[in-house]
GROMACS .gro file of C-alpha atoms in nm:
model
  342
    1MET     CA    1  -8.254 -10.313 -13.085
    2ALA     CA    2  -7.891 -10.346 -12.975
    3ARG     CA    3  -7.843 -10.506 -12.632
    4VAL     CA    4  -7.576 -10.322 -12.433
    5LEU     CA    5  -7.432 -10.450 -12.105
    6ILE     CA    6  -7.251 -10.211 -11.875
    7VAL     CA    7  -7.056 -10.386 -11.600
    8GLY     CA    8  -7.025 -10.169 -11.289
    9ALA     CA    9  -7.279  -9.932 -11.132
   10GLY     CA   10  -7.033  -9.668 -11.019
   11LEU     CA   11  -7.012  -9.315 -11.156
   12THR     CA   12  -6.859  -9.407 -11.496
   13GLY     CA   13  -7.100  -9.696 -11.557
   14SER     CA   14  -7.411  -9.502 -11.454
   15LEU     CA   15  -7.313  -9.196 -11.659
   16CYS     CA   16  -7.231  -9.417 -11.961
   17ALA     CA   17  -7.585  -9.556 -11.934
   18ALA     CA   18  -7.743  -9.210 -11.907
   19LEU     CA   19  -7.539  -9.072 -12.199
   20LEU     CA   20  -7.620  -9.373 -12.420
   21ARG     CA   21  -7.990  -9.325 -12.350
   22LYS     CA   22  -7.967  -8.954 -12.431
   23GLU     CA   23  -7.719  -8.942 -12.719
   24THR     CA   24  -7.765  -9.254 -12.932
   25PRO     CA   25  -7.965  -9.205 -13.254
   26ARG     CA   26  -8.169  -9.526 -13.218
   27PRO     CA   27  -8.314  -9.711 -12.919
   28VAL     CA   28  -8.092  -9.951 -12.726
   29HIS     CA   29  -8.169 -10.201 -12.452
   30LEU     CA   30  -7.946 -10.103 -12.159
   31THR     CA   31  -7.851 -10.347 -11.885
   32VAL     CA   32  -7.626 -10.267 -11.587
   33TRP     CA   33  -7.474 -10.542 -11.371
   34GLU     CA   34  -7.314 -10.458 -11.037
   35GLU     CA   35  -7.140 -10.709 -10.811
   36ALA     CA   36  -7.219 -10.516 -10.489
   37GLY     CA   37  -7.560 -10.496 -10.325
   38ASP     CA   38  -7.614 -10.131 -10.424
   39SER     CA   39  -7.497  -9.870 -10.674
   40GLY     CA   40  -7.228  -9.612 -10.604
   41GLY     CA   41  -6.890  -9.780 -10.651
   42SER     CA   42  -6.628  -9.554 -10.495
   43MET     CA   43  -6.911  -9.308 -10.426
   44ALA     CA   44  -7.075  -9.558 -10.190
   45THR     CA   45  -7.312  -9.422  -9.924
   46ALA     CA   46  -7.397  -9.652  -9.634
   47ARG     CA   47  -7.722  -9.635  -9.436
   48SER     CA   48  -7.766  -9.715  -9.070
   49PRO     CA   49  -7.968 -10.037  -9.025
   50CYS     CA   50  -8.132  -9.865  -8.726
   51ASN     CA   51  -8.240  -9.555  -8.920
   52PRO     CA   52  -8.215  -9.540  -9.303
   53GLN     CA   53  -8.216  -9.158  -9.284
   54SER     CA   54  -7.876  -9.173  -9.116
   55THR     CA   55  -7.614  -9.207  -9.389
   56VAL     CA   56  -7.239  -9.187  -9.429
   57ASP     CA   57  -7.018  -9.155  -9.739
   58LEU     CA   58  -6.769  -9.441  -9.720
   59GLY     CA   59  -6.584  -9.349 -10.041
   60ALA     CA   60  -6.544  -9.003 -10.193
   61GLN     CA   61  -6.619  -8.728  -9.941
   62TYR     CA   62  -6.675  -8.425 -10.162
   63ILE     CA   63  -6.625  -8.316 -10.522
   64THR     CA   64  -6.365  -8.057 -10.615
   65ARG     CA   65  -6.434  -7.861 -10.935
   66THR     CA   66  -6.130  -7.692 -11.088
   67PRO     CA   67  -6.162  -7.388 -11.319
   68HIS     CA   68  -6.069  -7.610 -11.617
   69TYR     CA   69  -6.351  -7.858 -11.557
   70ALA     CA   70  -6.593  -7.586 -11.449
   71LYS     CA   71  -6.592  -7.494 -11.820
   72LYS     CA   72  -6.536  -7.835 -11.977
   73HIS     CA   73  -6.802  -8.020 -11.772
   74GLN     CA   74  -7.027  -7.723 -11.696
   75SER     CA   75  -7.346  -7.897 -11.814
   76PHE     CA   76  -7.289  -8.189 -11.571
   77TYR     CA   77  -7.235  -7.961 -11.273
   78ASP     CA   78  -7.528  -7.737 -11.370
   79GLU     CA   79  -7.765  -8.036 -11.393
   80LEU     CA   80  -7.666  -8.181 -11.055
   81LEU     CA   81  -7.684  -7.840 -10.885
   82ALA     CA   82  -8.024  -7.765 -11.043
   83HIS     CA   83  -8.162  -8.095 -10.912
   84GLY     CA   84  -8.026  -8.026 -10.563
   85ILE     CA   85  -7.809  -8.339 -10.587
   86LEU     CA   86  -7.498  -8.126 -10.528
   87LYS     CA   87  -7.459  -7.814 -10.317
   88PRO     CA   88  -7.153  -7.607 -10.222
   89LEU     CA   89  -6.944  -7.735  -9.931
   90THR     CA   90  -6.961  -7.460  -9.667
   91SER     CA   91  -6.868  -7.656  -9.351
   92PRO     CA   92  -6.513  -7.622  -9.212
   93ILE     CA   93  -6.266  -7.893  -9.320
   94GLU     CA   94  -5.938  -7.856  -9.130
   95GLY     CA   95  -5.622  -7.923  -9.330
   96MET     CA   96  -5.793  -7.901  -9.670
   97VAL     CA   97  -5.561  -7.768  -9.941
   98MET     CA   98  -5.748  -7.525 -10.164
   99LYS     CA   99  -5.616  -7.399 -10.497
  100GLU     CA  100  -5.725  -7.070 -10.650
  101GLY     CA  101  -6.053  -7.103 -10.839
  102ASP     CA  102  -6.142  -7.445 -10.697
  103CYS     CA  103  -6.493  -7.504 -10.564
  104ASN     CA  104  -6.602  -7.799 -10.346
  105PHE     CA  105  -6.943  -7.966 -10.341
  106VAL     CA  106  -7.122  -8.216 -10.118
  107ALA     CA  107  -7.430  -8.429 -10.186
  108PRO     CA  108  -7.706  -8.378  -9.923
  109GLN     CA  109  -7.833  -8.735  -9.979
  110GLY     CA  110  -7.483  -8.884  -9.997
  111LEU     CA  111  -7.258  -8.905 -10.301
  112SER     CA  112  -7.422  -9.227 -10.423
  113SER     CA  113  -7.726  -9.009 -10.506
  114ILE     CA  114  -7.530  -8.885 -10.812
  115VAL     CA  115  -7.498  -9.241 -10.941
  116LYS     CA  116  -7.864  -9.319 -10.863
  117HIS     CA  117  -7.968  -9.005 -11.054
  118TYR     CA  118  -7.782  -9.115 -11.368
  119LEU     CA  119  -7.915  -9.472 -11.345
  120GLU     CA  120  -8.268  -9.336 -11.317
  121GLU     CA  121  -8.212  -9.110 -11.619
  122SER     CA  122  -8.082  -9.406 -11.820
  123GLY     CA  123  -8.390  -9.623 -11.769
  124ALA     CA  124  -8.149  -9.918 -11.765
  125GLU     CA  125  -8.236 -10.257 -11.622
  126VAL     CA  126  -8.009 -10.267 -11.316
  127SER     CA  127  -7.918 -10.590 -11.135
  128PHE     CA  128  -7.713 -10.615 -10.815
  129ARG     CA  129  -7.499 -10.904 -10.685
  130HIS     CA  130  -7.415 -10.991 -11.046
  131ARG     CA  131  -7.042 -11.066 -11.053
  132VAL     CA  132  -6.919 -11.126 -11.408
  133THR     CA  133  -6.681 -11.423 -11.428
  134ARG     CA  134  -6.648 -11.513 -11.796
  135ILE     CA  135  -6.696 -11.350 -12.139
  136ASN     CA  136  -6.710 -11.566 -12.453
  137LEU     CA  137  -6.759 -11.489 -12.822
  138ARG     CA  138  -7.069 -11.665 -12.961
  139ASN     CA  139  -7.208 -11.599 -13.313
  140ASP     CA  140  -7.087 -11.236 -13.325
  141LYS     CA  141  -7.227 -11.164 -12.980
  142TRP     CA  142  -7.080 -11.159 -12.629
  143GLU     CA  143  -7.197 -11.436 -12.401
  144VAL     CA  144  -7.149 -11.307 -12.047
  145SER     CA  145  -7.153 -11.541 -11.747
  146LYS     CA  146  -7.194 -11.443 -11.383
  147GLU     CA  147  -7.141 -11.637 -11.060
  148THR     CA  148  -7.505 -11.750 -11.047
  149GLY     CA  149  -7.773 -11.783 -11.314
  150SER     CA  150  -7.760 -11.850 -11.687
  151PRO     CA  151  -7.525 -11.666 -11.928
  152GLU     CA  152  -7.678 -11.384 -12.135
  153ARG     CA  153  -7.587 -11.249 -12.479
  154PHE     CA  154  -7.519 -10.889 -12.569
  155ASP     CA  155  -7.418 -10.695 -12.883
  156ILE     CA  156  -7.195 -10.452 -12.692
  157VAL     CA  157  -7.019 -10.480 -12.355
  158VAL     CA  158  -6.877 -10.188 -12.153
  159LEU     CA  159  -6.649 -10.282 -11.861
  160THR     CA  160  -6.616 -10.013 -11.593
  161MET     CA  161  -6.498 -10.219 -11.294
  162PRO     CA  162  -6.143 -10.182 -11.152
  163VAL     CA  163  -5.886 -10.288 -11.411
  164PRO     CA  164  -5.743 -10.586 -11.213
  165GLN     CA  165  -6.094 -10.739 -11.220
  166ILE     CA  166  -6.096 -10.710 -11.601
  167LEU     CA  167  -5.769 -10.904 -11.614
  168GLN     CA  168  -5.923 -11.176 -11.393
  169LEU     CA  169  -6.208 -11.248 -11.638
  170ARG     CA  170  -6.205 -11.595 -11.791
  171GLY     CA  171  -6.325 -11.720 -12.129
  172ASP     CA  172  -6.245 -11.597 -12.480
  173ILE     CA  173  -6.178 -11.244 -12.357
  174ALA     CA  174  -5.851 -11.363 -12.198
  175ASN     CA  175  -5.721 -11.467 -12.542
  176LEU     CA  176  -5.869 -11.172 -12.734
  177ILE     CA  177  -5.675 -10.912 -12.534
  178SER     CA  178  -5.358 -10.834 -12.730
  179GLU     CA  179  -5.017 -10.827 -12.563
  180CYS     CA  180  -5.006 -10.448 -12.602
  181GLN     CA  181  -5.351 -10.409 -12.444
  182ARG     CA  182  -5.255 -10.643 -12.160
  183GLN     CA  183  -4.947 -10.435 -12.086
  184GLN     CA  184  -5.161 -10.121 -12.077
  185LEU     CA  185  -5.409 -10.283 -11.839
  186GLU     CA  186  -5.134 -10.424 -11.617
  187SER     CA  187  -4.975 -10.079 -11.588
  188VAL     CA  188  -5.276  -9.944 -11.391
  189ARG     CA  189  -5.193  -9.913 -11.021
  190TYR     CA  190  -5.427  -9.845 -10.727
  191SER     CA  191  -5.383  -9.743 -10.366
  192SER     CA  192  -5.568  -9.937 -10.093
  193ARG     CA  193  -5.731  -9.816  -9.773
  194TYR     CA  194  -6.015  -9.879  -9.530
  195ALA     CA  195  -6.309  -9.663  -9.429
  196LEU     CA  196  -6.505  -9.699  -9.105
  197GLY     CA  197  -6.854  -9.552  -9.077
  198LEU     CA  198  -7.007  -9.497  -8.733
  199PHE     CA  199  -7.375  -9.430  -8.664
  200TYR     CA  200  -7.502  -9.273  -8.339
  201GLU     CA  201  -7.832  -9.243  -8.156
  202ALA     CA  202  -8.048  -8.935  -8.213
  203GLY     CA  203  -7.949  -8.658  -7.974
  204THR     CA  204  -7.582  -8.766  -7.950
  205LYS     CA  205  -7.338  -8.473  -7.946
  206ILE     CA  206  -6.992  -8.496  -8.105
  207ASP     CA  207  -6.830  -8.180  -7.979
  208VAL     CA  208  -6.565  -8.075  -8.231
  209PRO     CA  209  -6.531  -7.737  -8.409
  210TRP     CA  210  -6.491  -7.890  -8.757
  211ALA     CA  211  -6.699  -8.100  -8.998
  212GLY     CA  212  -6.393  -8.273  -9.138
  213GLN     CA  213  -6.025  -8.294  -9.053
  214TYR     CA  214  -5.718  -8.419  -9.237
  215ILE     CA  215  -5.480  -8.596  -8.997
  216THR     CA  216  -5.107  -8.588  -9.072
  217SER     CA  217  -4.954  -8.733  -8.755
  218ASN     CA  218  -5.126  -9.073  -8.721
  219PRO     CA  219  -5.003  -9.394  -8.894
  220CYS     CA  220  -5.359  -9.525  -8.926
  221THR     CA  221  -5.592  -9.228  -8.971
  222ARG     CA  222  -5.585  -8.985  -9.265
  223PHE     CA  223  -5.928  -8.818  -9.259
  224ILE     CA  224  -6.223  -8.788  -9.021
  225SER     CA  225  -6.561  -8.638  -9.105
  226ILE     CA  226  -6.875  -8.577  -8.903
  227ASP     CA  227  -7.068  -8.669  -9.214
  228ASN     CA  228  -7.404  -8.506  -9.142
  229LYS     CA  229  -7.225  -8.187  -9.032
  230LYS     CA  230  -7.019  -8.190  -9.354
  231ARG     CA  231  -7.349  -8.184  -9.547
  232ASN     CA  232  -7.509  -7.928  -9.311
  233ILE     CA  233  -7.776  -8.175  -9.200
  234GLU     CA  234  -7.881  -8.139  -8.836
  235SER     CA  235  -8.185  -8.328  -8.709
  236SER     CA  236  -8.326  -8.408  -8.364
  237GLU     CA  237  -8.466  -8.733  -8.504
  238VAL     CA  238  -8.155  -8.860  -8.682
  239GLY     CA  239  -7.830  -8.925  -8.498
  240PRO     CA  240  -7.495  -8.801  -8.625
  241SER     CA  241  -7.271  -9.016  -8.844
  242LEU     CA  242  -6.892  -9.020  -8.863
  243VAL     CA  243  -6.648  -9.164  -9.113
  244VAL     CA  244  -6.277  -9.240  -9.079
  245HIS     CA  245  -6.048  -9.299  -9.378
  246THR     CA  246  -5.719  -9.473  -9.312
  247THR     CA  247  -5.380  -9.393  -9.456
  248VAL     CA  248  -5.268  -9.590  -9.761
  249PRO     CA  249  -4.974  -9.757  -9.577
  250PHE     CA  250  -5.219  -9.884  -9.313
  251GLY     CA  251  -5.453 -10.008  -9.587
  252VAL     CA  252  -5.175 -10.195  -9.764
  253THR     CA  253  -5.039 -10.349  -9.440
  254TYR     CA  254  -5.379 -10.482  -9.328
  255LEU     CA  255  -5.530 -10.554  -9.670
  256GLU     CA  256  -5.564 -10.929  -9.612
  257HIS     CA  257  -5.658 -10.909  -9.244
  258SER     CA  258  -6.013 -10.975  -9.122
  259THR     CA  259  -6.248 -10.678  -9.136
  260GLU     CA  260  -6.332 -10.728  -8.768
  261ASP     CA  261  -5.967 -10.696  -8.662
  262VAL     CA  262  -5.917 -10.389  -8.882
  263ARG     CA  263  -6.236 -10.228  -8.748
  264GLU     CA  264  -6.102 -10.262  -8.393
  265LEU     CA  265  -5.763 -10.112  -8.486
  266ILE     CA  266  -5.922  -9.812  -8.660
  267TYR     CA  267  -6.159  -9.754  -8.368
  268GLN     CA  268  -5.874  -9.762  -8.115
  269GLN     CA  269  -5.686  -9.496  -8.313
  270LEU     CA  270  -6.002  -9.287  -8.347
  271GLU     CA  271  -6.051  -9.290  -7.968
  272SER     CA  272  -5.693  -9.170  -7.921
  273ILE     CA  273  -5.758  -8.878  -8.158
  274LEU     CA  274  -6.106  -8.797  -8.019
  275PRO     CA  275  -6.102  -8.905  -7.652
  276GLY     CA  276  -6.447  -8.923  -7.495
  277LEU     CA  277  -6.616  -9.005  -7.827
  278PRO     CA  278  -6.963  -9.153  -7.760
  279GLN     CA  279  -7.024  -9.521  -7.835
  280PRO     CA  280  -7.182  -9.576  -8.179
  281VAL     CA  281  -7.500  -9.780  -8.218
  282VAL     CA  282  -7.359  -9.960  -8.521
  283THR     CA  283  -7.048  -9.944  -8.742
  284LYS     CA  284  -6.969 -10.035  -9.102
  285CYS     CA  285  -6.614 -10.118  -9.214
  286GLN     CA  286  -6.535 -10.094  -9.586
  287LYS     CA  287  -6.221 -10.232  -9.749
  288TRP     CA  288  -6.120 -10.033 -10.058
  289ARG     CA  289  -5.881 -10.271 -10.230
  290TYR     CA  290  -5.893 -10.044 -10.537
  291SER     CA  291  -5.921  -9.705 -10.373
  292GLN     CA  292  -5.761  -9.446 -10.602
  293VAL     CA  293  -5.568  -9.477 -10.925
  294ILE     CA  294  -5.198  -9.406 -10.878
  295SER     CA  295  -5.106  -9.455 -11.244
  296ALA     CA  296  -5.322  -9.485 -11.556
  297PRO     CA  297  -5.207  -9.624 -11.895
  298ALA     CA  298  -5.019  -9.378 -12.113
  299ASN     CA  299  -5.227  -9.249 -12.407
  300SER     CA  300  -5.541  -9.442 -12.308
  301HIS     CA  301  -5.766  -9.143 -12.394
  302GLY     CA  302  -6.018  -9.230 -12.123
  303GLN     CA  303  -6.106  -9.574 -12.259
  304LEU     CA  304  -5.952  -9.884 -12.411
  305THR     CA  305  -6.128 -10.066 -12.695
  306LEU     CA  306  -6.046 -10.435 -12.658
  307HIS     CA  307  -6.251 -10.571 -12.953
  308ARG     CA  308  -6.439 -10.408 -13.241
  309GLU     CA  309  -6.676 -10.668 -13.387
  310PRO     CA  310  -6.862 -10.726 -13.160
  311PHE     CA  311  -6.766 -10.420 -12.961
  312LEU     CA  312  -6.609 -10.444 -12.616
  313VAL     CA  313  -6.466 -10.137 -12.444
  314CYS     CA  314  -6.319 -10.060 -12.100
  315GLY     CA  315  -6.370  -9.733 -11.915
  316GLY     CA  316  -6.350  -9.586 -11.566
  317ASP     CA  317  -6.109  -9.394 -11.349
  318GLY     CA  318  -5.840  -9.652 -11.428
  319PHE     CA  319  -5.807  -9.476 -11.767
  320THR     CA  320  -5.819  -9.117 -11.636
  321GLN     CA  321  -5.805  -9.014 -11.269
  322SER     CA  322  -5.995  -9.098 -10.951
  323ASN     CA  323  -6.236  -8.808 -10.918
  324PHE     CA  324  -6.571  -8.690 -11.053
  325ASP     CA  325  -6.422  -8.526 -11.362
  326GLY     CA  326  -6.205  -8.827 -11.439
  327CYS     CA  327  -6.514  -9.049 -11.448
  328VAL     CA  328  -6.709  -8.797 -11.658
  329SER     CA  329  -6.418  -8.775 -11.904
  330SER     CA  330  -6.403  -9.154 -11.934
  331ALA     CA  331  -6.780  -9.186 -11.985
  332LEU     CA  332  -6.765  -8.926 -12.264
  333CYS     CA  333  -6.476  -9.114 -12.428
  334VAL     CA  334  -6.667  -9.443 -12.408
  335LEU     CA  335  -6.971  -9.274 -12.563
  336GLU     CA  336  -6.758  -9.141 -12.850
  337ALA     CA  337  -6.615  -9.490 -12.911
  338LEU     CA  338  -6.965  -9.640 -12.916
  339LYS     CA  339  -7.134  -9.383 -13.138
  340ASN     CA  340  -7.033  -9.557 -13.460
  341GLN     CA  341  -7.143  -9.895 -13.324
  342ILE     CA  342  -7.504  -9.808 -13.241
   0.00000   0.00000   0.00000
C-alpha cells in the first residue's frame, strides 16, 4: 500500500486527501501533517476559550460562486449544501461588490468545517503541530523530517503549504528543484494582513444595521463582520463574535511587530469606527503572513511536479487563486498528476 503524505491541512490539502481516498483505484495510506494546532489554513475558525460554541472566522469570510464555477464545480457545492456545511449568505454586507450571477455562501459552523468535512471523508491520519523542515531522498522513498520526532518515509509527498515555506525546506529537495522550477516558485507573491477576533458575553448587544461592512476610509481597517450575525446565528446562551480584517498596507507595515502591539492598534481603530463598542471577554489576533496570492506562476496548471520517481508535487492557491474554487481546481490538478503514480 502506497504511503502518501500531504503537508498542510487547509482546503487544498484536505480535499486532495478526500479525492485520493475516493478516486484512486487501489488503497493508499494517507497521512496529513499540519504545522498549526488545528485544520483550516486560510479558512481558520477560532473558538472562544470561554465558550467553544462561540466562533469567529479569522480567514475567509464567505464563499463566492461565479456562474462559471457553479457549473464546473457543481458537485462540490451540491455536496456541501446537502450536508448543511454551506448555506446562502442572506445577511446584509455593506460595500460588497456583486457581479451578475454570483452567489455567496457562509458556513454555519465556521468555514473550517469545510476542511474538517473533507478530512473526515478522507479517513487520513491527521497530525497537528508537525512542521516539516527537511525532505531527503532515501532508497526511492521520501524521508520527511519535522521539528520534533523521528523522520518518516513516504512513497509520495504532496506539499500544499504557502510557496515560500516550500522554498525554505532543507535536505535533498533543495538540490532537486530545477532552476526553472525555482523561478516559478519564487514568482509567487502574497499579500499580508492581520485579523482580530473578539468574543463577547452572552446577552451583549452590538447595535449596527449590518452583518458585515467593507471600510474604504481607514488606513488600518478593511472589513468588519459581526460573525454570528453573518451566519444568521442568534442565541441567548452564546455571546456575539466580531472579526476585523486589516488593510494590506497596514499588514505589511506591522508584519514584524509583536502581536500584542498590533492587537492594540487594531482595537483602537475599531473603537473609532464603532464608538461605544462593548468590551470583549477575550480576543484572538491572527497574523496572515501569506494572506492572498497576488501572482501565481505562469502556466502552472494548478500544480507543479517537482520530482517524478519518487513523486513529489506542489499544490494550493499559490498555483491558482486564493478562493474556494482556486483550491478545488488545484486539488483536482494534483489528483490528475497522481493518478498514474498510484
